[in-house]
Structure formats: structure tokens, C-alpha cells
mmCIF file with all atom_site columns, C-alpha atoms in Angstrom:
data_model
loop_
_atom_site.group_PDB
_atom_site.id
_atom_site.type_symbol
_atom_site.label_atom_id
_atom_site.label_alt_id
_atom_site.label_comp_id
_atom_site.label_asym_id
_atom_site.label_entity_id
_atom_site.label_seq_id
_atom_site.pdbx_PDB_ins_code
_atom_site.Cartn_x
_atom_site.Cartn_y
_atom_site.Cartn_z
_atom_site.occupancy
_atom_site.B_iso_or_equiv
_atom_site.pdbx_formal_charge
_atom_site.auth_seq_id
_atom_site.auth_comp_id
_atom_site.auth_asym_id
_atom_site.auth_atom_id
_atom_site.pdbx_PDB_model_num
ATOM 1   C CA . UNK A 1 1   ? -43.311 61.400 -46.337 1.00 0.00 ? 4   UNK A CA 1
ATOM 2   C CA . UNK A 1 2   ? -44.861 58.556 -45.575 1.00 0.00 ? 5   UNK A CA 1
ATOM 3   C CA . UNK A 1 3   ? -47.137 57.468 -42.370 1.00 0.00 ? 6   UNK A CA 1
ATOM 4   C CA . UNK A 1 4   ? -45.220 54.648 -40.715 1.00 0.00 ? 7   UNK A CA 1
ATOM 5   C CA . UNK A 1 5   ? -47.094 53.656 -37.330 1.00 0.00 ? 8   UNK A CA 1
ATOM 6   C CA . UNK A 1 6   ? -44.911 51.764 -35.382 1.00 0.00 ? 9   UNK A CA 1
ATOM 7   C CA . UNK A 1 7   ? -46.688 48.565 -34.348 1.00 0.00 ? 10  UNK A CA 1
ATOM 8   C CA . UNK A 1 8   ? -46.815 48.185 -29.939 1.00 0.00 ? 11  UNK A CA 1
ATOM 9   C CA . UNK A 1 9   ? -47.909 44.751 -28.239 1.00 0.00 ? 12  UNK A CA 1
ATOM 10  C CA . UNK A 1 10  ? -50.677 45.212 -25.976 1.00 0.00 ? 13  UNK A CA 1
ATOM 11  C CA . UNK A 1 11  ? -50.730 46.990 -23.174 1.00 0.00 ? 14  UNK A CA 1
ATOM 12  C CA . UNK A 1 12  ? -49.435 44.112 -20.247 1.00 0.00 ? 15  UNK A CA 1
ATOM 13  C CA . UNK A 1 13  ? -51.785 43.975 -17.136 1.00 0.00 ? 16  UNK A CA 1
ATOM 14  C CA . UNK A 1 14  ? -52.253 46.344 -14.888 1.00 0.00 ? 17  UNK A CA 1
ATOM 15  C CA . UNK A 1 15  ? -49.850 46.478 -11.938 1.00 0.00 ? 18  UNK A CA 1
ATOM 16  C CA . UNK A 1 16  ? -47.327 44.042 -13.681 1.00 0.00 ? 19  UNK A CA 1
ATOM 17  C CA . UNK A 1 17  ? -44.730 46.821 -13.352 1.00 0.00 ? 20  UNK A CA 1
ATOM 18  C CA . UNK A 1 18  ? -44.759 46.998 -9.716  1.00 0.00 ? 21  UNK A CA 1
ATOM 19  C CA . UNK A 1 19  ? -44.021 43.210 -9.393  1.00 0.00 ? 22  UNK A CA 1
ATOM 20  C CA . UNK A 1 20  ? -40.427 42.455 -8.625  1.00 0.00 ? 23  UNK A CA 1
ATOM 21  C CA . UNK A 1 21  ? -39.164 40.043 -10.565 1.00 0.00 ? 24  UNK A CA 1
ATOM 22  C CA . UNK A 1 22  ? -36.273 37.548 -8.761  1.00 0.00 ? 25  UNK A CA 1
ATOM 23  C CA . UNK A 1 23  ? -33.381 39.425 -10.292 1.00 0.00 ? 26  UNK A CA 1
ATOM 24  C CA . UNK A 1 24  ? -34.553 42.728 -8.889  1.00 0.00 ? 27  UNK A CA 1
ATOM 25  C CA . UNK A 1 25  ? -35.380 41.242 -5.743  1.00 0.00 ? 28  UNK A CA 1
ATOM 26  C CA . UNK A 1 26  ? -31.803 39.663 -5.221  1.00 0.00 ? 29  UNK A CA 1
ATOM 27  C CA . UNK A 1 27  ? -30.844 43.468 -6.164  1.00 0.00 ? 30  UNK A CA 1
ATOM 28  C CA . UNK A 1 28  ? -32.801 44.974 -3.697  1.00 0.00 ? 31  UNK A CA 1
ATOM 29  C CA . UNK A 1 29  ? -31.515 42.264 -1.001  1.00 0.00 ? 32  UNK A CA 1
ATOM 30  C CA . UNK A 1 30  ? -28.317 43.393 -1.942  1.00 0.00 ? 33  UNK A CA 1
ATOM 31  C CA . UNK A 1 31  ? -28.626 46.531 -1.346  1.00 0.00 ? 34  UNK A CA 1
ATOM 32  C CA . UNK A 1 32  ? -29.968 46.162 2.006   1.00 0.00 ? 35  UNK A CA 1
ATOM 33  C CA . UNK A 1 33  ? -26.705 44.044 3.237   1.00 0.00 ? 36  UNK A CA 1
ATOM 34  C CA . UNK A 1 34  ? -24.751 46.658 1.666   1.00 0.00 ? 37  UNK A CA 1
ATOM 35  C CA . UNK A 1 35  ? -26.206 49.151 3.415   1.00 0.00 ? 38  UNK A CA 1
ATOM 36  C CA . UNK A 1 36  ? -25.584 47.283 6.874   1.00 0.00 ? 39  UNK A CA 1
ATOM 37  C CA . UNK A 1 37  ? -21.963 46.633 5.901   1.00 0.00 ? 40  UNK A CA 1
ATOM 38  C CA . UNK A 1 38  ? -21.491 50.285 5.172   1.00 0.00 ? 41  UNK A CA 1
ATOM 39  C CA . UNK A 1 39  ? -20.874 51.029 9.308   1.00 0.00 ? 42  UNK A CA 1
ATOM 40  C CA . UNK A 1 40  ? -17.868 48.333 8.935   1.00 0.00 ? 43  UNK A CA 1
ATOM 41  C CA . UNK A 1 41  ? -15.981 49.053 5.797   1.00 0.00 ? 44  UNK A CA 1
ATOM 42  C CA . UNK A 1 42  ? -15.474 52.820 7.170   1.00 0.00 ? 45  UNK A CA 1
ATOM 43  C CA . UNK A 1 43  ? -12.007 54.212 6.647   1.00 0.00 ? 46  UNK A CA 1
ATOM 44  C CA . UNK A 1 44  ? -12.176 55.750 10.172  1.00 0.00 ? 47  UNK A CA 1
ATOM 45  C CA . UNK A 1 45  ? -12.698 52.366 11.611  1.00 0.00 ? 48  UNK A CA 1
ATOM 46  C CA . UNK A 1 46  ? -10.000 51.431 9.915   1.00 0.00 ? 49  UNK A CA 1
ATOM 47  C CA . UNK A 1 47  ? -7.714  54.298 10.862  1.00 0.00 ? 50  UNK A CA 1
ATOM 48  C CA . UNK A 1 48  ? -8.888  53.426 14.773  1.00 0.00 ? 51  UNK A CA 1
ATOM 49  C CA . UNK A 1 49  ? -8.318  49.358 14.715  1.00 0.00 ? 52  UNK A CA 1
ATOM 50  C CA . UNK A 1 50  ? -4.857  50.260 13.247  1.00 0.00 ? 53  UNK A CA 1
ATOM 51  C CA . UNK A 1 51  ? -4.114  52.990 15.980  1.00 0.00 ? 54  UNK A CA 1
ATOM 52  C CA . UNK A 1 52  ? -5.144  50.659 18.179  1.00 0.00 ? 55  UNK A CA 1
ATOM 53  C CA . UNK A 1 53  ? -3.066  47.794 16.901  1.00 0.00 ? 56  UNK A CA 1
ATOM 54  C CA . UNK A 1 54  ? 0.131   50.155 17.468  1.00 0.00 ? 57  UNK A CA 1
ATOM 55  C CA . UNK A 1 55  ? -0.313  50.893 20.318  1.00 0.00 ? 58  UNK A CA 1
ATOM 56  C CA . UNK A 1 56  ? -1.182  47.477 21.264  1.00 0.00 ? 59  UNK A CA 1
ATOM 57  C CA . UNK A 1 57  ? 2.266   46.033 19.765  1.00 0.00 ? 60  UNK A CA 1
ATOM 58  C CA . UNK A 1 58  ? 4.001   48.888 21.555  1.00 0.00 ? 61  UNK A CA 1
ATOM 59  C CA . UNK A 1 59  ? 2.618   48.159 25.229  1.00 0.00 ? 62  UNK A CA 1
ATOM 60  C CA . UNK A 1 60  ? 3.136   43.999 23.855  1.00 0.00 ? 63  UNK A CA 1
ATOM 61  C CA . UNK A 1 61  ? 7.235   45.279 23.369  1.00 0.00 ? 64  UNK A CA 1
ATOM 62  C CA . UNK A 1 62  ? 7.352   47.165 26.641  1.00 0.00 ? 65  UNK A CA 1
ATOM 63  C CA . UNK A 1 63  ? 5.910   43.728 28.465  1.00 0.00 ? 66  UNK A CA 1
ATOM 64  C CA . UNK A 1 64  ? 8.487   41.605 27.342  1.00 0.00 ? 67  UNK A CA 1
ATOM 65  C CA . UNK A 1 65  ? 11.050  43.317 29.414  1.00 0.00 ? 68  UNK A CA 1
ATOM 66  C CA . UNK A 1 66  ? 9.077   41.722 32.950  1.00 0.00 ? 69  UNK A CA 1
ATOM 67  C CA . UNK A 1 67  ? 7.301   39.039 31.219  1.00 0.00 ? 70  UNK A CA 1
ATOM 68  C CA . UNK A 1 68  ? 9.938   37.223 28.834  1.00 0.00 ? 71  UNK A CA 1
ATOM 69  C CA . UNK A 1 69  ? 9.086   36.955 25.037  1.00 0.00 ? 72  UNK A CA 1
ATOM 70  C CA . UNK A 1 70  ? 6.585   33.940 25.072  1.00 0.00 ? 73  UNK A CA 1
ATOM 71  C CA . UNK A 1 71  ? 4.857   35.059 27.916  1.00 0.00 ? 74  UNK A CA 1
ATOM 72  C CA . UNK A 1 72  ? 4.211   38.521 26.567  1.00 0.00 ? 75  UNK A CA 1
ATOM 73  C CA . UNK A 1 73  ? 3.038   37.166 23.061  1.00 0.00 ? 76  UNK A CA 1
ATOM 74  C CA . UNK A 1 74  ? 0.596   34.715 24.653  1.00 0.00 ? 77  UNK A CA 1
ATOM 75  C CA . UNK A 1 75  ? -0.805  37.115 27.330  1.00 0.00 ? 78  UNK A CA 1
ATOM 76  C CA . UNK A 1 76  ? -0.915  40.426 24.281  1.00 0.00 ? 79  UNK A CA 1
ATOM 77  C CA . UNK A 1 77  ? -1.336  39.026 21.167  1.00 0.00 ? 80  UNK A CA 1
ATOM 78  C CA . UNK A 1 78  ? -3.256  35.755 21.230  1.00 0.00 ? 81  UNK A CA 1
ATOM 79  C CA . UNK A 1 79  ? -6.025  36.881 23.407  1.00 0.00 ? 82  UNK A CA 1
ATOM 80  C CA . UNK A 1 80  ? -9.202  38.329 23.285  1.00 0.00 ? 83  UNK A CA 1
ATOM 81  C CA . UNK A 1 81  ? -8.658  41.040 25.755  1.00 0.00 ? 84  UNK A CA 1
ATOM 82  C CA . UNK A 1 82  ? -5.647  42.379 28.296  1.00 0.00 ? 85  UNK A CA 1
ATOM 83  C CA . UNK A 1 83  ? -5.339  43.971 31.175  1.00 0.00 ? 86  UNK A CA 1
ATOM 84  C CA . UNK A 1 84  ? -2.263  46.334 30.924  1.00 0.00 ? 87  UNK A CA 1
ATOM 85  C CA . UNK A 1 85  ? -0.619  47.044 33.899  1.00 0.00 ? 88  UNK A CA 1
ATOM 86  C CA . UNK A 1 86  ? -0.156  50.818 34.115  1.00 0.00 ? 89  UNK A CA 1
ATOM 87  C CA . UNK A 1 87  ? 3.350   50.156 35.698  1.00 0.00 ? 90  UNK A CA 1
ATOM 88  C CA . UNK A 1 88  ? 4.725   49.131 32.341  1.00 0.00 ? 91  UNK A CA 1
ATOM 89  C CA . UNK A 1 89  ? 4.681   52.568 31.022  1.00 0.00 ? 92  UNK A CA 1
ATOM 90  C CA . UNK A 1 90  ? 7.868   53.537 33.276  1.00 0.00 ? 93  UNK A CA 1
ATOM 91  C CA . UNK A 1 91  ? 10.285  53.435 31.174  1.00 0.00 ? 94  UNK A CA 1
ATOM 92  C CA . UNK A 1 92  ? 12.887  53.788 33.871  1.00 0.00 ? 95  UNK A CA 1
ATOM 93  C CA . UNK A 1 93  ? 11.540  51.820 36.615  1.00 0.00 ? 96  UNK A CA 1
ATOM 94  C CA . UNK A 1 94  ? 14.472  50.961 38.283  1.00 0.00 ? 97  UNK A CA 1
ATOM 95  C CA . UNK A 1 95  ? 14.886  54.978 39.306  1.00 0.00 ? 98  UNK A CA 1
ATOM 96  C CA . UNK A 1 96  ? 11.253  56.154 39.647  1.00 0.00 ? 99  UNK A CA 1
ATOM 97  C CA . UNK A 1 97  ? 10.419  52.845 42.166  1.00 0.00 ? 100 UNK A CA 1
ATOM 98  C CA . UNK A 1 98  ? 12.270  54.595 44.963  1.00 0.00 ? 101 UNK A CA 1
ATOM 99  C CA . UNK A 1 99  ? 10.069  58.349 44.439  1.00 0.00 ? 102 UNK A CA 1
ATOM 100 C CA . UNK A 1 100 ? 6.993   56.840 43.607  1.00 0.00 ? 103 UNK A CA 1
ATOM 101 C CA . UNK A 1 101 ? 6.737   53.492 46.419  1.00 0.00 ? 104 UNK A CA 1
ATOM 102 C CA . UNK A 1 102 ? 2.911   52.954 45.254  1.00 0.00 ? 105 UNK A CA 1
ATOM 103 C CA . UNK A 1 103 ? 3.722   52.759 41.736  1.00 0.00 ? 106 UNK A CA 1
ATOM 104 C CA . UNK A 1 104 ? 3.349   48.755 41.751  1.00 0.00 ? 107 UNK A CA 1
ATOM 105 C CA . UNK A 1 105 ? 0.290   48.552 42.859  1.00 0.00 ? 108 UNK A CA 1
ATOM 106 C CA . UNK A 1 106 ? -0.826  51.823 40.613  1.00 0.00 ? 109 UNK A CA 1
ATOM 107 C CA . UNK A 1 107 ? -3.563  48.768 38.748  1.00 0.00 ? 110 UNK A CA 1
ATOM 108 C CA . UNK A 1 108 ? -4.008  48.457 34.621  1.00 0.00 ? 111 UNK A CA 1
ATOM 109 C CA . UNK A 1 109 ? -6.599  48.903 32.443  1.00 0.00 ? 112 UNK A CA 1
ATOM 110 C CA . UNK A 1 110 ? -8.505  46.140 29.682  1.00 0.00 ? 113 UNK A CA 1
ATOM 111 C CA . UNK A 1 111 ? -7.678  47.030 26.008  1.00 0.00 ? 114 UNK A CA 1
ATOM 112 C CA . UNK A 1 112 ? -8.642  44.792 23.033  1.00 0.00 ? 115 UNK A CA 1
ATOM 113 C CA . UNK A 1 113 ? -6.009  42.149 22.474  1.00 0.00 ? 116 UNK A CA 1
ATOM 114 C CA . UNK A 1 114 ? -4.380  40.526 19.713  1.00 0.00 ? 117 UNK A CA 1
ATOM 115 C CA . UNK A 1 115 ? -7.433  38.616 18.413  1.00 0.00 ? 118 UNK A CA 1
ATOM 116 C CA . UNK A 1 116 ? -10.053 40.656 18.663  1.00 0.00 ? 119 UNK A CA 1
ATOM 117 C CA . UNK A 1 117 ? -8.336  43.411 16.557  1.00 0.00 ? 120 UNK A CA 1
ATOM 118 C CA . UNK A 1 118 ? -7.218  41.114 13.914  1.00 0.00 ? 121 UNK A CA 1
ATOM 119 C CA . UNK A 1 119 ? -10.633 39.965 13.646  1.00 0.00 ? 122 UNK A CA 1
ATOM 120 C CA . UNK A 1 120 ? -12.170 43.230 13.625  1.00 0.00 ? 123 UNK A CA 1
ATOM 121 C CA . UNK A 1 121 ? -9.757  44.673 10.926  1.00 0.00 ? 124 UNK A CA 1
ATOM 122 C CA . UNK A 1 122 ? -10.578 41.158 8.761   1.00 0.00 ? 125 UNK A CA 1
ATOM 123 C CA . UNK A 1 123 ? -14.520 41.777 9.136   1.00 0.00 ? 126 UNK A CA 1
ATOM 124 C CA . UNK A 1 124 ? -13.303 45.790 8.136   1.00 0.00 ? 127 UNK A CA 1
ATOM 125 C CA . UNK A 1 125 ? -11.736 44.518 5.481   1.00 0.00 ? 128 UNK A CA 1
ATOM 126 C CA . UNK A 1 126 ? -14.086 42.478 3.931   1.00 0.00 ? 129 UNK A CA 1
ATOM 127 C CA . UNK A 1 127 ? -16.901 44.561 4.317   1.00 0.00 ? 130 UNK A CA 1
ATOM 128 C CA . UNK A 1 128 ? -14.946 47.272 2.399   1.00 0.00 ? 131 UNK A CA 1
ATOM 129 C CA . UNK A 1 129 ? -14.340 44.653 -0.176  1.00 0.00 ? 132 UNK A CA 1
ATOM 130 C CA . UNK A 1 130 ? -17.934 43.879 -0.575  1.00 0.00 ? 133 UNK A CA 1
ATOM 131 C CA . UNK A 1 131 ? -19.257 47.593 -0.327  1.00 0.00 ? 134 UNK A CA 1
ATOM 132 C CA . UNK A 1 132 ? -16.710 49.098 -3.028  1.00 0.00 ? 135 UNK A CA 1
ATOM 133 C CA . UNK A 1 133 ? -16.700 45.990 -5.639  1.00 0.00 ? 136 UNK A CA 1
ATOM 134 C CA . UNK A 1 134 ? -18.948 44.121 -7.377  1.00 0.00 ? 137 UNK A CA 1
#
């Protein structure tokens, strides 16, 4: 057999290793906004902002009944936030008004309107594009 020595450059300075070069930095900058975006591409945010959405469209559907079609889609769907008047849950107004005389003024509650969750579920969205692809 013969002796082969395999011929090594120099040994580079020390501490060159530890230096990041730009590649590694970008990598490492990376990492850190995926990291941030993890919170937002959840599947259980997801699962909420679409819960949400349902039962926003369903409350939206019972409105139109008082409020007339336009009225309801401008005051559900292209705002930031409602006010939903608990009232509109009585399905069968017309025969619970008479047992129940304060049910008019019973008041409503805020819940996220149309905008708001379509924005949130876009900013979901891409964030779980940009966590789970390269």
C-alpha cells in the first residue's frame, strides 16, 4: 500500500467560523419572522375565524328579516365591528313579544364584522403560506 497524504490548505483564521456570512444571516432573519408568524398560521385560529364567520353570516341572515337585504349587508358584512341586537335571536317574535314585553329593549352585544374577519383569515392564510413553504 502506498502512503497517500491528502494535501489540506491552511488552517483559515481563527474565529472565521463564527462569522456569519450574508446568506446565513438572511437565514437566520428568516427564521426569526417565521417564528413570529407561527402564532398566525395556527390551524386553531383558523378553525375559530371560520366559526366565527358562520355564525356571523347566520346572525347577518336573521337581520335581514327587520333590516331589508342592503341594510343588513352594509351594517354585518362591510364593517369592522357590529353590535348584534340580542332580539334577533327570536325566531318567533311575533308570539314571544306579548310573554316577554322587555324583550326589545333586552340590548346586543359587539362581535367582529365582515372585514375584520376576512382580514384576519387573509393574514391566517398567508402566514400559513409562508410558515409551511419555501
Amino acid at each position: 500500500m502506498s502512503q497517500t497524504a491528502i494535501q489540506t490548505s491552511p488552517n483559515p483564521k481563527p474565529g472565521a467560523e463564527a462569522a456569519l456570512t450574508p446568506r446565513t444571516e438572511r437565514r437566520t432573519a428568516w427564521q426569526g419572522v417565521k417564528r413570529g408568524l407561527t402564532p398566525f398560521a395556527s390551524l386553531r385560529v383558523t378553525v375559530v375565524l371560520f366559526a366565527l364567520s358562520m355564525f356571523l353570516v347566520f346572525a347577518g341572515t336573521l337581520a335581514q328579516v327587520e333590516l331589508g337585504m342592503w341594510t343588513a349587508v352594509d351594517t354585518y358584512f362591510r364593517s369592522a365591528l357590529v353590535w348584534i341586537p340580542f332580539p334577533a335571536f327570536c325566531l318567533f317574535r311575533t308570539d314571544l313579544l306579548w310573554r316577554f314585553q322587555g324583550l326589545q329593549d333586552a340590548g346586543s352585544f359587539p362581535f367582529p364584522g365582515g372585514w375584520l374577519l376576512g382580514g384576519l383569515l387573509l393574514v391566517n392564510l398567508l402566514a400559513a403560506h409562508a410558515v409551511r413553504f419555501k
